[in-house]
mmCIF file of C-alpha atoms in Angstrom:
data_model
loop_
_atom_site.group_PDB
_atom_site.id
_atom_site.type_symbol
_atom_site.label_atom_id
_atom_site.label_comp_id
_atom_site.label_asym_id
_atom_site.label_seq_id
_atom_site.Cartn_x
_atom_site.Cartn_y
_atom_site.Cartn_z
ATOM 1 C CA UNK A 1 21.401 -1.315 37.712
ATOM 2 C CA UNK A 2 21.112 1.706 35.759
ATOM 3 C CA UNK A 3 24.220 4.601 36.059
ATOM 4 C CA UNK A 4 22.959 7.609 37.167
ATOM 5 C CA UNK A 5 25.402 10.878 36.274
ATOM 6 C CA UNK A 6 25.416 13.735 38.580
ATOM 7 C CA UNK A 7 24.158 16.914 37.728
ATOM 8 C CA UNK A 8 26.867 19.046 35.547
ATOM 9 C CA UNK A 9 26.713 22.207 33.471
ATOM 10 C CA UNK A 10 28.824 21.261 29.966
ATOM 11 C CA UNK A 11 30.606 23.293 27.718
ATOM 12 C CA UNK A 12 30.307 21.154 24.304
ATOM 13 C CA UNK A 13 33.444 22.616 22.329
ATOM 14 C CA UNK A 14 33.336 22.423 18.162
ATOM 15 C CA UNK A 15 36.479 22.227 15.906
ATOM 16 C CA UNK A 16 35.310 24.131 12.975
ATOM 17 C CA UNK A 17 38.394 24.763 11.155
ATOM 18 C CA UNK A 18 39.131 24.318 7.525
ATOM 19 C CA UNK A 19 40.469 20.590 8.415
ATOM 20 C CA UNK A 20 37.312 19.811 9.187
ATOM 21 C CA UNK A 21 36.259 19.405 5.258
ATOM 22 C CA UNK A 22 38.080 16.238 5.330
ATOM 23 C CA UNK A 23 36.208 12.863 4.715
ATOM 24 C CA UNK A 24 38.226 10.399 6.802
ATOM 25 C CA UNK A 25 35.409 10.505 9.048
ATOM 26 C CA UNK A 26 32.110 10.098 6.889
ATOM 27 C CA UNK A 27 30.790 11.841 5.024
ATOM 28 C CA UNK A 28 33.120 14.846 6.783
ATOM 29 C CA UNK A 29 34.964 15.510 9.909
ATOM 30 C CA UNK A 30 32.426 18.479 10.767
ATOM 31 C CA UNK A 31 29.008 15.970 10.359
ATOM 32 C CA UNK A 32 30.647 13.525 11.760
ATOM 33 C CA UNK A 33 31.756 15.430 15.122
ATOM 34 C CA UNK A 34 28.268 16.879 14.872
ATOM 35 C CA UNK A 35 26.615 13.514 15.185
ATOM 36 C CA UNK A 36 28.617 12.671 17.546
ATOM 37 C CA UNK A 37 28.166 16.015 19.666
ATOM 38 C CA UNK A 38 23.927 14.827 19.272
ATOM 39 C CA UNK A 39 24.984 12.093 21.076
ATOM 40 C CA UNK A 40 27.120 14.097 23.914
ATOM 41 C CA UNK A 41 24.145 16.490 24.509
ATOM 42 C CA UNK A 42 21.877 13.466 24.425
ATOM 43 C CA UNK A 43 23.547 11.646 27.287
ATOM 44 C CA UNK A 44 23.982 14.714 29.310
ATOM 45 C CA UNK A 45 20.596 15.871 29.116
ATOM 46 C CA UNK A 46 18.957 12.323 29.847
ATOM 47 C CA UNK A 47 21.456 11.140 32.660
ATOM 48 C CA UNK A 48 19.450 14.033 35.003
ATOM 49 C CA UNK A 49 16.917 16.927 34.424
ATOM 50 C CA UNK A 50 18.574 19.545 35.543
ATOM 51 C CA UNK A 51 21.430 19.286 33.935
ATOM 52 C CA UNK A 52 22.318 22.131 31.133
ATOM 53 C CA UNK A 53 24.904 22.269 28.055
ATOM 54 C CA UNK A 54 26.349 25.268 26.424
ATOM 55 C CA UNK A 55 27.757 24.691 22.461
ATOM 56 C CA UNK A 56 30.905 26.991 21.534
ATOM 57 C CA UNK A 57 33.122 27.507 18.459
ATOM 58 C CA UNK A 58 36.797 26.908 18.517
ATOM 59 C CA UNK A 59 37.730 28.765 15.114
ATOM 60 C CA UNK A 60 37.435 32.300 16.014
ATOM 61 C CA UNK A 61 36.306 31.121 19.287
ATOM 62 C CA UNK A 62 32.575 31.919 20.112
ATOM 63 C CA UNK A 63 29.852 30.686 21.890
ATOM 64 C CA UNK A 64 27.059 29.519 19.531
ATOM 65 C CA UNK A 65 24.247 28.735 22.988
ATOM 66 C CA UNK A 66 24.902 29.477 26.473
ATOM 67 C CA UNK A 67 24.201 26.690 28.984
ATOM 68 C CA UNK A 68 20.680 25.723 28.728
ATOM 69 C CA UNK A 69 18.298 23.066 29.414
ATOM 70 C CA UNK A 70 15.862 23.755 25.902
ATOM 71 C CA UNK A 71 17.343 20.678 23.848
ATOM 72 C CA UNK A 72 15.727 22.619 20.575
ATOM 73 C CA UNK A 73 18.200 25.234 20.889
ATOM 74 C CA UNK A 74 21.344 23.477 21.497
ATOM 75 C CA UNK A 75 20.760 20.557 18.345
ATOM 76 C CA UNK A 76 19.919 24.267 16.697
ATOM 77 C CA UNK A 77 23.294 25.453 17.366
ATOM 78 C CA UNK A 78 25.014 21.985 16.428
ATOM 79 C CA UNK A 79 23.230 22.501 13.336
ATOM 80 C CA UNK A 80 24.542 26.105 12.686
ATOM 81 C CA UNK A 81 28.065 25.286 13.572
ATOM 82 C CA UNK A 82 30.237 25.850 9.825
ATOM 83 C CA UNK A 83 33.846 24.810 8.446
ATOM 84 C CA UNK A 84 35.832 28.829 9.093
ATOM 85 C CA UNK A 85 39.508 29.552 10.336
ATOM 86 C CA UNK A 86 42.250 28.261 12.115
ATOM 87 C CA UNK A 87 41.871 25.935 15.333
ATOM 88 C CA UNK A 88 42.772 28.158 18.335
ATOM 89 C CA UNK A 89 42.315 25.324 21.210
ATOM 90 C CA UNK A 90 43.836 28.119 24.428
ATOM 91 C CA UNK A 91 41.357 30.889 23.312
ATOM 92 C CA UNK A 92 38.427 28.845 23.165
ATOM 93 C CA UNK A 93 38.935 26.805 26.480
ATOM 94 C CA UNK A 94 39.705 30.308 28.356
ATOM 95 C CA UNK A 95 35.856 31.563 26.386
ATOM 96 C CA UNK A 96 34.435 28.093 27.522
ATOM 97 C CA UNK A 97 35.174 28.488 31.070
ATOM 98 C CA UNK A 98 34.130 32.010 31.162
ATOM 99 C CA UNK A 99 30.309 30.231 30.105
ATOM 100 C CA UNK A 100 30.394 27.997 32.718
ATOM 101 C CA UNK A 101 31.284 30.964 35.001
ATOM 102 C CA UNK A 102 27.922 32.678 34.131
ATOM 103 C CA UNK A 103 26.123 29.406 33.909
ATOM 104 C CA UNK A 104 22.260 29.762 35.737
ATOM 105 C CA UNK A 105 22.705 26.874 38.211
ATOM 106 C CA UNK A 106 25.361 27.352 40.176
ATOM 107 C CA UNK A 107 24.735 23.523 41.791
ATOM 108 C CA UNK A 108 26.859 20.549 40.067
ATOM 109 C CA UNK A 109 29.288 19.832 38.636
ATOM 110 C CA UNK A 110 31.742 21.625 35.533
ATOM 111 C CA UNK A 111 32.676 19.553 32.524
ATOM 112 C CA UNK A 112 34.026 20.695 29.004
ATOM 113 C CA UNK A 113 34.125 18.057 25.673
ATOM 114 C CA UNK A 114 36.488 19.308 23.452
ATOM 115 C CA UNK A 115 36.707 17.869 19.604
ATOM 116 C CA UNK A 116 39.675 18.309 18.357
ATOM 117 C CA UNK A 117 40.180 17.290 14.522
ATOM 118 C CA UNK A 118 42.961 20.028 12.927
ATOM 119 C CA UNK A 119 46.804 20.312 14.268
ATOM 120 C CA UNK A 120 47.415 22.479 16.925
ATOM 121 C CA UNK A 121 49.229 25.257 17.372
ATOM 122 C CA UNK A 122 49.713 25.882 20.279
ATOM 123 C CA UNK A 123 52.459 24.871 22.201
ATOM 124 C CA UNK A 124 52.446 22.368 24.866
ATOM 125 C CA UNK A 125 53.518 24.681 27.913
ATOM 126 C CA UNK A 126 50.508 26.855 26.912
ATOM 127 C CA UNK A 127 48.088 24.080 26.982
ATOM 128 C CA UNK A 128 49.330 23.135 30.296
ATOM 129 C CA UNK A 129 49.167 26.063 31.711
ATOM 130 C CA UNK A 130 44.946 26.115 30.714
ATOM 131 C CA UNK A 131 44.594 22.809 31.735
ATOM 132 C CA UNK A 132 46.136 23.784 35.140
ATOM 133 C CA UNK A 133 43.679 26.782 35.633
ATOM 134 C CA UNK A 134 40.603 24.512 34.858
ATOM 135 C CA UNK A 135 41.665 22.104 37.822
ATOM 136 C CA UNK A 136 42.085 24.679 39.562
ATOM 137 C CA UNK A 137 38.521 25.872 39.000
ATOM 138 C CA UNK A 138 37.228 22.304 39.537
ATOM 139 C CA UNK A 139 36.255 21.961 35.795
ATOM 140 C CA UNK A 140 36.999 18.027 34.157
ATOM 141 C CA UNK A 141 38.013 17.665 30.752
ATOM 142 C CA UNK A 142 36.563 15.304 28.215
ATOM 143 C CA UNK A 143 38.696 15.291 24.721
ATOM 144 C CA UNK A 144 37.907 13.700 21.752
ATOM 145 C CA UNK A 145 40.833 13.788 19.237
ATOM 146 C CA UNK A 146 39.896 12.809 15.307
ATOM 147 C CA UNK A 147 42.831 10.864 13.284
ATOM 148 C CA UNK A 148 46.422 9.517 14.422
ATOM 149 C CA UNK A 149 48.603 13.482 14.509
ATOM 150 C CA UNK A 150 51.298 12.312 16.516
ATOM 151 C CA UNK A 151 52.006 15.718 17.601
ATOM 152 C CA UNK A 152 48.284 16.500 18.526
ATOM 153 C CA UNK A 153 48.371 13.345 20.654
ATOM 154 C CA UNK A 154 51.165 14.011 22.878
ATOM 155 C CA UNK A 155 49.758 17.752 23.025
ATOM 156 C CA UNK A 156 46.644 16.346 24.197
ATOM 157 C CA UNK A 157 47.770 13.922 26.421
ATOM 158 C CA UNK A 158 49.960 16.855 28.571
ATOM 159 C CA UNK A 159 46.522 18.536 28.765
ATOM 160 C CA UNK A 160 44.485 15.908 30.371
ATOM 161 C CA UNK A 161 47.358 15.171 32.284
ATOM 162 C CA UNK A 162 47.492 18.213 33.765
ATOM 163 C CA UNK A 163 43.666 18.985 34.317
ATOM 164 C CA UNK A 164 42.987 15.268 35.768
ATOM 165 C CA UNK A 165 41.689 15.033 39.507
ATOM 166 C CA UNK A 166 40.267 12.141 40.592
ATOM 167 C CA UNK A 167 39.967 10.599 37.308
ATOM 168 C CA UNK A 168 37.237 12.839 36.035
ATOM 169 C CA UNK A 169 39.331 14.052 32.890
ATOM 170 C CA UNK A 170 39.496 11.939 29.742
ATOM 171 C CA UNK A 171 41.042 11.130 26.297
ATOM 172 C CA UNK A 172 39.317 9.421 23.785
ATOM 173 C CA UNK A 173 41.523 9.306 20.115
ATOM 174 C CA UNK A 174 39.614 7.752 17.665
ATOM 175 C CA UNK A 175 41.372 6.633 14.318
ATOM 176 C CA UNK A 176 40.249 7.459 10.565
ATOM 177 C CA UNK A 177 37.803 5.057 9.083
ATOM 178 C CA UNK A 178 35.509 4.081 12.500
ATOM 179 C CA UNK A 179 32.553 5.950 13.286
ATOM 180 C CA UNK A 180 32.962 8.374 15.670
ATOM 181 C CA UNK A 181 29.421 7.945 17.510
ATOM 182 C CA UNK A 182 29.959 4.454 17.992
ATOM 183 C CA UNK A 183 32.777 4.819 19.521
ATOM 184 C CA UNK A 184 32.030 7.560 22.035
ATOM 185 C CA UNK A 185 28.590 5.649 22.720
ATOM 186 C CA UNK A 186 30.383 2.855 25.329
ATOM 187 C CA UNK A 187 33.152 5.711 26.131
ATOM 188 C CA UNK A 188 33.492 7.231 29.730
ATOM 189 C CA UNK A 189 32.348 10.574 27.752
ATOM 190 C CA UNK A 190 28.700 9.002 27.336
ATOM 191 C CA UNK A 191 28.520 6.118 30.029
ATOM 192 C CA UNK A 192 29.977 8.253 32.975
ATOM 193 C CA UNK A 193 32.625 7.056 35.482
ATOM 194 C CA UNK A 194 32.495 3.684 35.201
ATOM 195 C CA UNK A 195 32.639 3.477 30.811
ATOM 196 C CA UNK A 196 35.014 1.803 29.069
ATOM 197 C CA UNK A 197 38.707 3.205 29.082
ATOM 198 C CA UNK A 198 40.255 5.502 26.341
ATOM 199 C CA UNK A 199 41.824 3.111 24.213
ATOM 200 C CA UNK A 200 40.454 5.189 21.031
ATOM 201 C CA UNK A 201 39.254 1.552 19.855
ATOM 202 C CA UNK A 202 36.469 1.933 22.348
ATOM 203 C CA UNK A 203 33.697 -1.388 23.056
ATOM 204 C CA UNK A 204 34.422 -4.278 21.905
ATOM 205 C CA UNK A 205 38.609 -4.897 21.482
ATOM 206 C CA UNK A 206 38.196 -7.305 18.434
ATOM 207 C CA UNK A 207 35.807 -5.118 16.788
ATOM 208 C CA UNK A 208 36.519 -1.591 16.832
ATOM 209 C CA UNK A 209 32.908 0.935 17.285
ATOM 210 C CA UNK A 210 31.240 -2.037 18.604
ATOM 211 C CA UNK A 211 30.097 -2.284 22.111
ATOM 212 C CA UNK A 212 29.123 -6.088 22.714
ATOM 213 C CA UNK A 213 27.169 -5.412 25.947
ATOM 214 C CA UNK A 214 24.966 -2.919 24.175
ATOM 215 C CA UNK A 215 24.774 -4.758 20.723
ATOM 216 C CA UNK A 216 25.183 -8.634 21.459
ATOM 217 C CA UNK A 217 23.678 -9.583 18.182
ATOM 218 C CA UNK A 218 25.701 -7.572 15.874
ATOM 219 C CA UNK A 219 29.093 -9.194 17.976
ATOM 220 C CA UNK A 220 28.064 -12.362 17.329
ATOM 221 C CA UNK A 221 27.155 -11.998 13.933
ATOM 222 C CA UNK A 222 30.937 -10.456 13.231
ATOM 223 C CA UNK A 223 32.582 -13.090 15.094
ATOM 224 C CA UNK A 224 30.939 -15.639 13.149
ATOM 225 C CA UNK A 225 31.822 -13.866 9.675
ATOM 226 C CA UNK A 226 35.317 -13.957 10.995
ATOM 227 C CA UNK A 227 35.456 -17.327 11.781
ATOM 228 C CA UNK A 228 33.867 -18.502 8.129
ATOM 229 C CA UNK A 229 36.651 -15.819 6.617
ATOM 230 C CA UNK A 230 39.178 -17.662 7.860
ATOM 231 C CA UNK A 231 37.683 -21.181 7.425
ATOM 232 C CA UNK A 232 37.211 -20.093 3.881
ATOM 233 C CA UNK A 233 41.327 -19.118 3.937
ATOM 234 C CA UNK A 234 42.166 -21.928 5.153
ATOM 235 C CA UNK A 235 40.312 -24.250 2.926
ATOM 236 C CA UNK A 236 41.546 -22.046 0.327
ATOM 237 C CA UNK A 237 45.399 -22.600 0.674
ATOM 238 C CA UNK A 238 44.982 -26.564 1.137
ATOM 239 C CA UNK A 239 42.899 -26.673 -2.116
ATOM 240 C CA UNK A 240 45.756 -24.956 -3.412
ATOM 241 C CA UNK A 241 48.724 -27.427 -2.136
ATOM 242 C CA UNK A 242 46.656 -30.112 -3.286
ATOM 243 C CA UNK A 243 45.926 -28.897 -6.651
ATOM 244 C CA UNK A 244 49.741 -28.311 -7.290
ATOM 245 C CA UNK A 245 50.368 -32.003 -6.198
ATOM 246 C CA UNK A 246 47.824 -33.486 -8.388
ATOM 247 C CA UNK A 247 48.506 -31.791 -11.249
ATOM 248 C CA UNK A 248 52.645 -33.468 -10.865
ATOM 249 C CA UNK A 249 51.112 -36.782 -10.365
ATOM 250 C CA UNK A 250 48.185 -36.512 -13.515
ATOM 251 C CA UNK A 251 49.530 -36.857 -16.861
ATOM 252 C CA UNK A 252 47.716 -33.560 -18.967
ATOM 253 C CA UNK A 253 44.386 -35.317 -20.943
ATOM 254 C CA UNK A 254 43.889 -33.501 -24.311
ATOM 255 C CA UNK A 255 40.441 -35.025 -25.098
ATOM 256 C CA UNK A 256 38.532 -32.070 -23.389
ATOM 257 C CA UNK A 257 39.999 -29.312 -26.368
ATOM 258 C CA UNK A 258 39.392 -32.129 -28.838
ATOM 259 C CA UNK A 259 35.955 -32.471 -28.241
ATOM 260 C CA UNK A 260 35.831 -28.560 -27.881
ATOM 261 C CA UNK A 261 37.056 -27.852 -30.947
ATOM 262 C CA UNK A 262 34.835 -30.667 -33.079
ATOM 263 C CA UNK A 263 31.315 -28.663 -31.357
ATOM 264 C CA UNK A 264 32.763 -25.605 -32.703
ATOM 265 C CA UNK A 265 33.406 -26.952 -36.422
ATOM 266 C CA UNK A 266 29.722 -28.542 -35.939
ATOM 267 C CA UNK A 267 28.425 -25.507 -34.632
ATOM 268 C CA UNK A 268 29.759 -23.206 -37.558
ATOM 269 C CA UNK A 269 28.697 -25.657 -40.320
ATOM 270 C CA UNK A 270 24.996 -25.342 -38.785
ATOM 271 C CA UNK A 271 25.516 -21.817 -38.930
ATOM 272 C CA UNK A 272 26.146 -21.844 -42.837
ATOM 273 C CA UNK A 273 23.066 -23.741 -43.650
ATOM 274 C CA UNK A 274 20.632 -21.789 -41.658
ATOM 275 C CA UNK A 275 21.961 -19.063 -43.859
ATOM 276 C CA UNK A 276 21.588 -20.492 -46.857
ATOM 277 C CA UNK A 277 18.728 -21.787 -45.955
ATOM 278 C CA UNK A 278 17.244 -17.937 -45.248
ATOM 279 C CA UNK A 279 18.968 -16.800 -48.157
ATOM 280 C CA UNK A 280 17.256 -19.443 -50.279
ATOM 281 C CA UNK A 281 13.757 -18.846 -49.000
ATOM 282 C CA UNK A 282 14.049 -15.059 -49.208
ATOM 283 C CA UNK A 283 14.883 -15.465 -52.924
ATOM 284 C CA UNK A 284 11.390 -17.629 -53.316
ATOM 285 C CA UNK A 285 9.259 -14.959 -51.711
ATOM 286 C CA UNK A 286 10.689 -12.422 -54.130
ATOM 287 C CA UNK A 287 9.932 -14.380 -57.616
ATOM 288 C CA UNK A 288 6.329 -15.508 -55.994
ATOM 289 C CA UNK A 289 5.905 -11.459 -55.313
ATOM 290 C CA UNK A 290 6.950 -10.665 -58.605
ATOM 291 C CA UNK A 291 4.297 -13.149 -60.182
ATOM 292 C CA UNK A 292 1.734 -12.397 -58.442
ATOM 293 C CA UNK A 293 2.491 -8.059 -59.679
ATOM 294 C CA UNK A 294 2.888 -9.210 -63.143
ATOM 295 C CA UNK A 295 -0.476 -11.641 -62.977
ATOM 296 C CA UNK A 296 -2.516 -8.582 -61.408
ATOM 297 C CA UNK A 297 -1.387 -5.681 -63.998
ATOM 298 C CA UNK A 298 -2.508 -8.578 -66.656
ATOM 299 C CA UNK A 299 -5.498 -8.515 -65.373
ATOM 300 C CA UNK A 300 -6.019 -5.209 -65.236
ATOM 301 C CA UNK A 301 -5.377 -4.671 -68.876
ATOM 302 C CA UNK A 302 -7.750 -7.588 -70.076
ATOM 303 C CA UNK A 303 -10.534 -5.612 -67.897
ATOM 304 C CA UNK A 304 -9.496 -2.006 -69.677
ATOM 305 C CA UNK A 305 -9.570 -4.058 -73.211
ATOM 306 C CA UNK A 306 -12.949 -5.544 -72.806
ATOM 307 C CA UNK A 307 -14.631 -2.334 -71.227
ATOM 308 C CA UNK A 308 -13.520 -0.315 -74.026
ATOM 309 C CA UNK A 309 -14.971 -3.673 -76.731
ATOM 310 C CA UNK A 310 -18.378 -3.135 -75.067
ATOM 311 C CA UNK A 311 -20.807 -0.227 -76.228
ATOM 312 C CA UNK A 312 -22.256 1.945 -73.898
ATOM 313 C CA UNK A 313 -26.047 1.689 -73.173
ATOM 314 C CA UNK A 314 -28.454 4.475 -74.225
ATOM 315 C CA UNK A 315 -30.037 6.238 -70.521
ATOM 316 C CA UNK A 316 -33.688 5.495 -70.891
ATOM 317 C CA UNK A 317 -34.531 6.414 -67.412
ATOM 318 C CA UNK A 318 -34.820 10.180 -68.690
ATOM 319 C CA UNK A 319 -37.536 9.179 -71.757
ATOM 320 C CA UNK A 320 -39.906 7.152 -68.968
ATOM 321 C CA UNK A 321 -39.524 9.761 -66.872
ATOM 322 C CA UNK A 322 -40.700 12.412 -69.788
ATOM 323 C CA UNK A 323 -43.247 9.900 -70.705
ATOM 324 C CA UNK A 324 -44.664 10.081 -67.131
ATOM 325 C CA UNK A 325 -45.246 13.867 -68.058
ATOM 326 C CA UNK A 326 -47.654 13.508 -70.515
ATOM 327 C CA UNK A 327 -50.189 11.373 -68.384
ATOM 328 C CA UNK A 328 -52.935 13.205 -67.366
ATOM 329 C CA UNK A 329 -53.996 11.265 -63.962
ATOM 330 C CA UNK A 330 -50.620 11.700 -62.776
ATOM 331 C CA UNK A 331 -50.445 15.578 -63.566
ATOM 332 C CA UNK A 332 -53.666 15.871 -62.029
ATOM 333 C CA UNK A 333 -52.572 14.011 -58.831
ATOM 334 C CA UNK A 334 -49.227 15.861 -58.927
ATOM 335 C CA UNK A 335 -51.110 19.598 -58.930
ATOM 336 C CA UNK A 336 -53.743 18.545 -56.312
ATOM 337 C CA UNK A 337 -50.915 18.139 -54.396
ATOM 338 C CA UNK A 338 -49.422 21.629 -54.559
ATOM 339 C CA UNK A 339 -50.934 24.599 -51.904
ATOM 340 C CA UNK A 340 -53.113 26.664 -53.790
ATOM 341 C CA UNK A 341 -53.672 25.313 -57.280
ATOM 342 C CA UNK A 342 -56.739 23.761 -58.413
ATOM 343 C CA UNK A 343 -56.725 21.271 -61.046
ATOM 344 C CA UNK A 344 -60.139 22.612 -62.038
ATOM 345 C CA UNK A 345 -59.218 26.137 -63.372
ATOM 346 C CA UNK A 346 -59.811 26.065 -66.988
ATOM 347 C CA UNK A 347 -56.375 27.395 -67.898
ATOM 348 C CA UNK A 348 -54.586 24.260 -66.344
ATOM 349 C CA UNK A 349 -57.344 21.613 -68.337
ATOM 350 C CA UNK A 350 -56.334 23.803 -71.632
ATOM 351 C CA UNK A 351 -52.806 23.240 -71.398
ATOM 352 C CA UNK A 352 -53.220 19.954 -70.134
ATOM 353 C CA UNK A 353 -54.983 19.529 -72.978
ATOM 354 C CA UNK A 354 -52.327 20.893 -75.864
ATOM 355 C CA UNK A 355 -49.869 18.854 -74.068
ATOM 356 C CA UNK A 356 -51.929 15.838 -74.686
ATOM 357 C CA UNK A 357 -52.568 16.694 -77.738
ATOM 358 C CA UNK A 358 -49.087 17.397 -78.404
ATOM 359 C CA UNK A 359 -48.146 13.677 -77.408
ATOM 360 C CA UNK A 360 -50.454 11.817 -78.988
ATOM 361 C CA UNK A 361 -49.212 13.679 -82.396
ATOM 362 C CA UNK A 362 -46.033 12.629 -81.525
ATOM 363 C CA UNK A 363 -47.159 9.311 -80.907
ATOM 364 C CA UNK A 364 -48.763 9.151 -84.013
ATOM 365 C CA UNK A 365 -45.728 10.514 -86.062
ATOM 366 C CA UNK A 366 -43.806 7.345 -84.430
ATOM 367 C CA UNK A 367 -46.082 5.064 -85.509
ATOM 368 C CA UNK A 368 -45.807 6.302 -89.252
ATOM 369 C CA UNK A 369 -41.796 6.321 -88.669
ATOM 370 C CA UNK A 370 -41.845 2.913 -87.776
ATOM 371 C CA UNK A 371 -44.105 1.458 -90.480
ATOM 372 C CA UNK A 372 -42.625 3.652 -93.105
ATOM 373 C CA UNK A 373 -39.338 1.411 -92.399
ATOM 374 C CA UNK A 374 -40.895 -2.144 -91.496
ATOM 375 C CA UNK A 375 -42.645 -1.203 -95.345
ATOM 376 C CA UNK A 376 -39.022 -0.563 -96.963
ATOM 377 C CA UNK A 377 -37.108 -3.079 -95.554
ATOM 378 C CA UNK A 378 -40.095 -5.325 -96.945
#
């Protein structure tokens, strides 16, 4: 059946000192204590409505939210909480108190969870003396103390000692290395009265941050990677007798390196003729380049030679094209076709005319030309 905590007004107290920059706890003491402060406020807000929580500073001790039941603001001041100062652990439980004096809803319970990560220094008589007050005032005491200080420890354990009644105080000392949520999640702190004890290894005793009621699977599956650890140990160290035995009876066999060492000689001399091999076929492609260069620029000068042999024709494109000039049909066709001339006009037939006249005595002149030669070279 599902625990039920009674309503309580709760003074979560930070440890913001310089200390807190330390990464024992990952990735810091300060995120760490503020994930697991999330999971404080969490708990206290869920366990009943009406309960509120308040968020104060120990370092220069002040209070970051009063008690309140808006969750936004007090993750807000969790958020805003930074690494300043010196731990003062009196001052800030005597500010704390003085909260929960002023607190709204004067109805349930009084509970501060202190977080204490640096060494303190105070002295024990002083703490004592604040814890005494606080039972006096009917306010429990929840302390979580980060890493193995001796001196811290005993200082701590005085406190709760002394503020105790009816088993409603606690000490939870968590060592470096285990997450400090998952311990605090199956602590009295979180699960109320009837949690686990304060053995600062809280949940499961053979796996420290692990709860085995709340996370059966993950239990089982590190008990059964234990058990195959040490199978695999054990298997281990016999192979390892019986290795050392055999090897006293068993003469040494040297054919293994033998064989070894003839690949390698076979594998080298394989090497050596695919090289050759390249080096001999790269020298081919060279001389059959430097052939085929010398048989082209042959070529080229046989083609140069016989182009400069041959004589060069006379153009008789331009003398047809003159010829064309002196025929009258195609004049007359050509001057139709141009805007505003008439063929007609007498001046255009006249010099039509001496141009005809004109080639037909050059004609003519040709004609005595040629026979005057055909007649000599008779």
């Amino acid at each position: 059946r599902e625990r039920k905590m009674p309503l309580e007004c709760t003074m979560v107290c930070l440890d913001t000192s310089e200390y807190m920059r330390n990464g024992d706890f990952g990735p810091s003491r300060l995120e760490s204590q503020q994930d697991a402060a999330n999971l404080v406020v969490g708990a206290k807000m869920q366990s009943n409505p009406e309960s509120s929580v308040g968020v104060l500073q120990m370092s220069e001790p002040r209070v970051l939210v009063s008690p309140t039941d808006d969750m936004g603001k007090i993750l807000g001041s969790l958020s805003e909480a930074s690494v300043q100062g010196h731990l003062n652990l009196v001052e800030g439980v005597q500010v704390a108190q003085l909260a929960l004096k002023h607190r709204r809803n004067k109805n349930g319970g009084q509970r501060l969870v202190l977080f204490v990560g640096s060494p303190i220094v105070a002295d024990e008589k002083a703490l004592v003396k604040a814890a005494k007050v606080l039972k006096k005032n009917n306010i429990a005491v929840d302390v979580v103390q980060m890493g193995n200080d001796a001196q811290n420890s005993v200082k701590l354990k005085a406190f709760v000692d002394a503020a105790i009644s009816n088993e409603n105080s606690h000490l939870v000392s968590v060592p470096p290395g285990v997450v400090l949520s998952d311990v605090l999640i199956s602590s009295p702190i979180v699960q109320g009265e009837g949690g686990t004890t304060n053995t600062g290894m809280a949940g499961n005793q053979e796996f420290p941050g692990v709860d085995a009621n709340l996370d059966p699977e993950l239990a089982l599956a590190l008990r059964v990677s234990m058990e195959e650890e040490r199978a695999r140990q054990q298997r281990a160290a016999s192979g390892g007798t019986n290795n050392d035995t055999s090897k006293e009876d068993d003469p040494p066999i040297q054919e293994h390196p033998v064989q070894d060492e003839e690949n390698e000689d076979t594998l080298l001399q394989r090497a050596l003729e695919m090289s050759m091999m390249e080096a001999q076929q790269s020298e081919a492609q060279q001389s059959d380049a430097q052939q085929s260069e010398v048989q082209q620029s042959s070529s080229m000068e046989i083609d140069s030679n016989q182009n400069k042999d041959q004589p060069i024709p006379e153009p008789q494109q331009n003398v047809q094209q003159q010829q064309s000039f002196y025929d009258p049909n195609f004049v007359n066709q050509m001057l139709s076709q141009l805007p505003g001339v008439d063929p007609s006009d007498p001046a255009i037939q006249e010099a039509l005319s001496r141009i005809q006249g004109g080639a037909n005595t050059a004609d003519s002149e040709k004609k005595d030309g040629d026979e005057d030669t055909s007649s000599s070279a008779k």
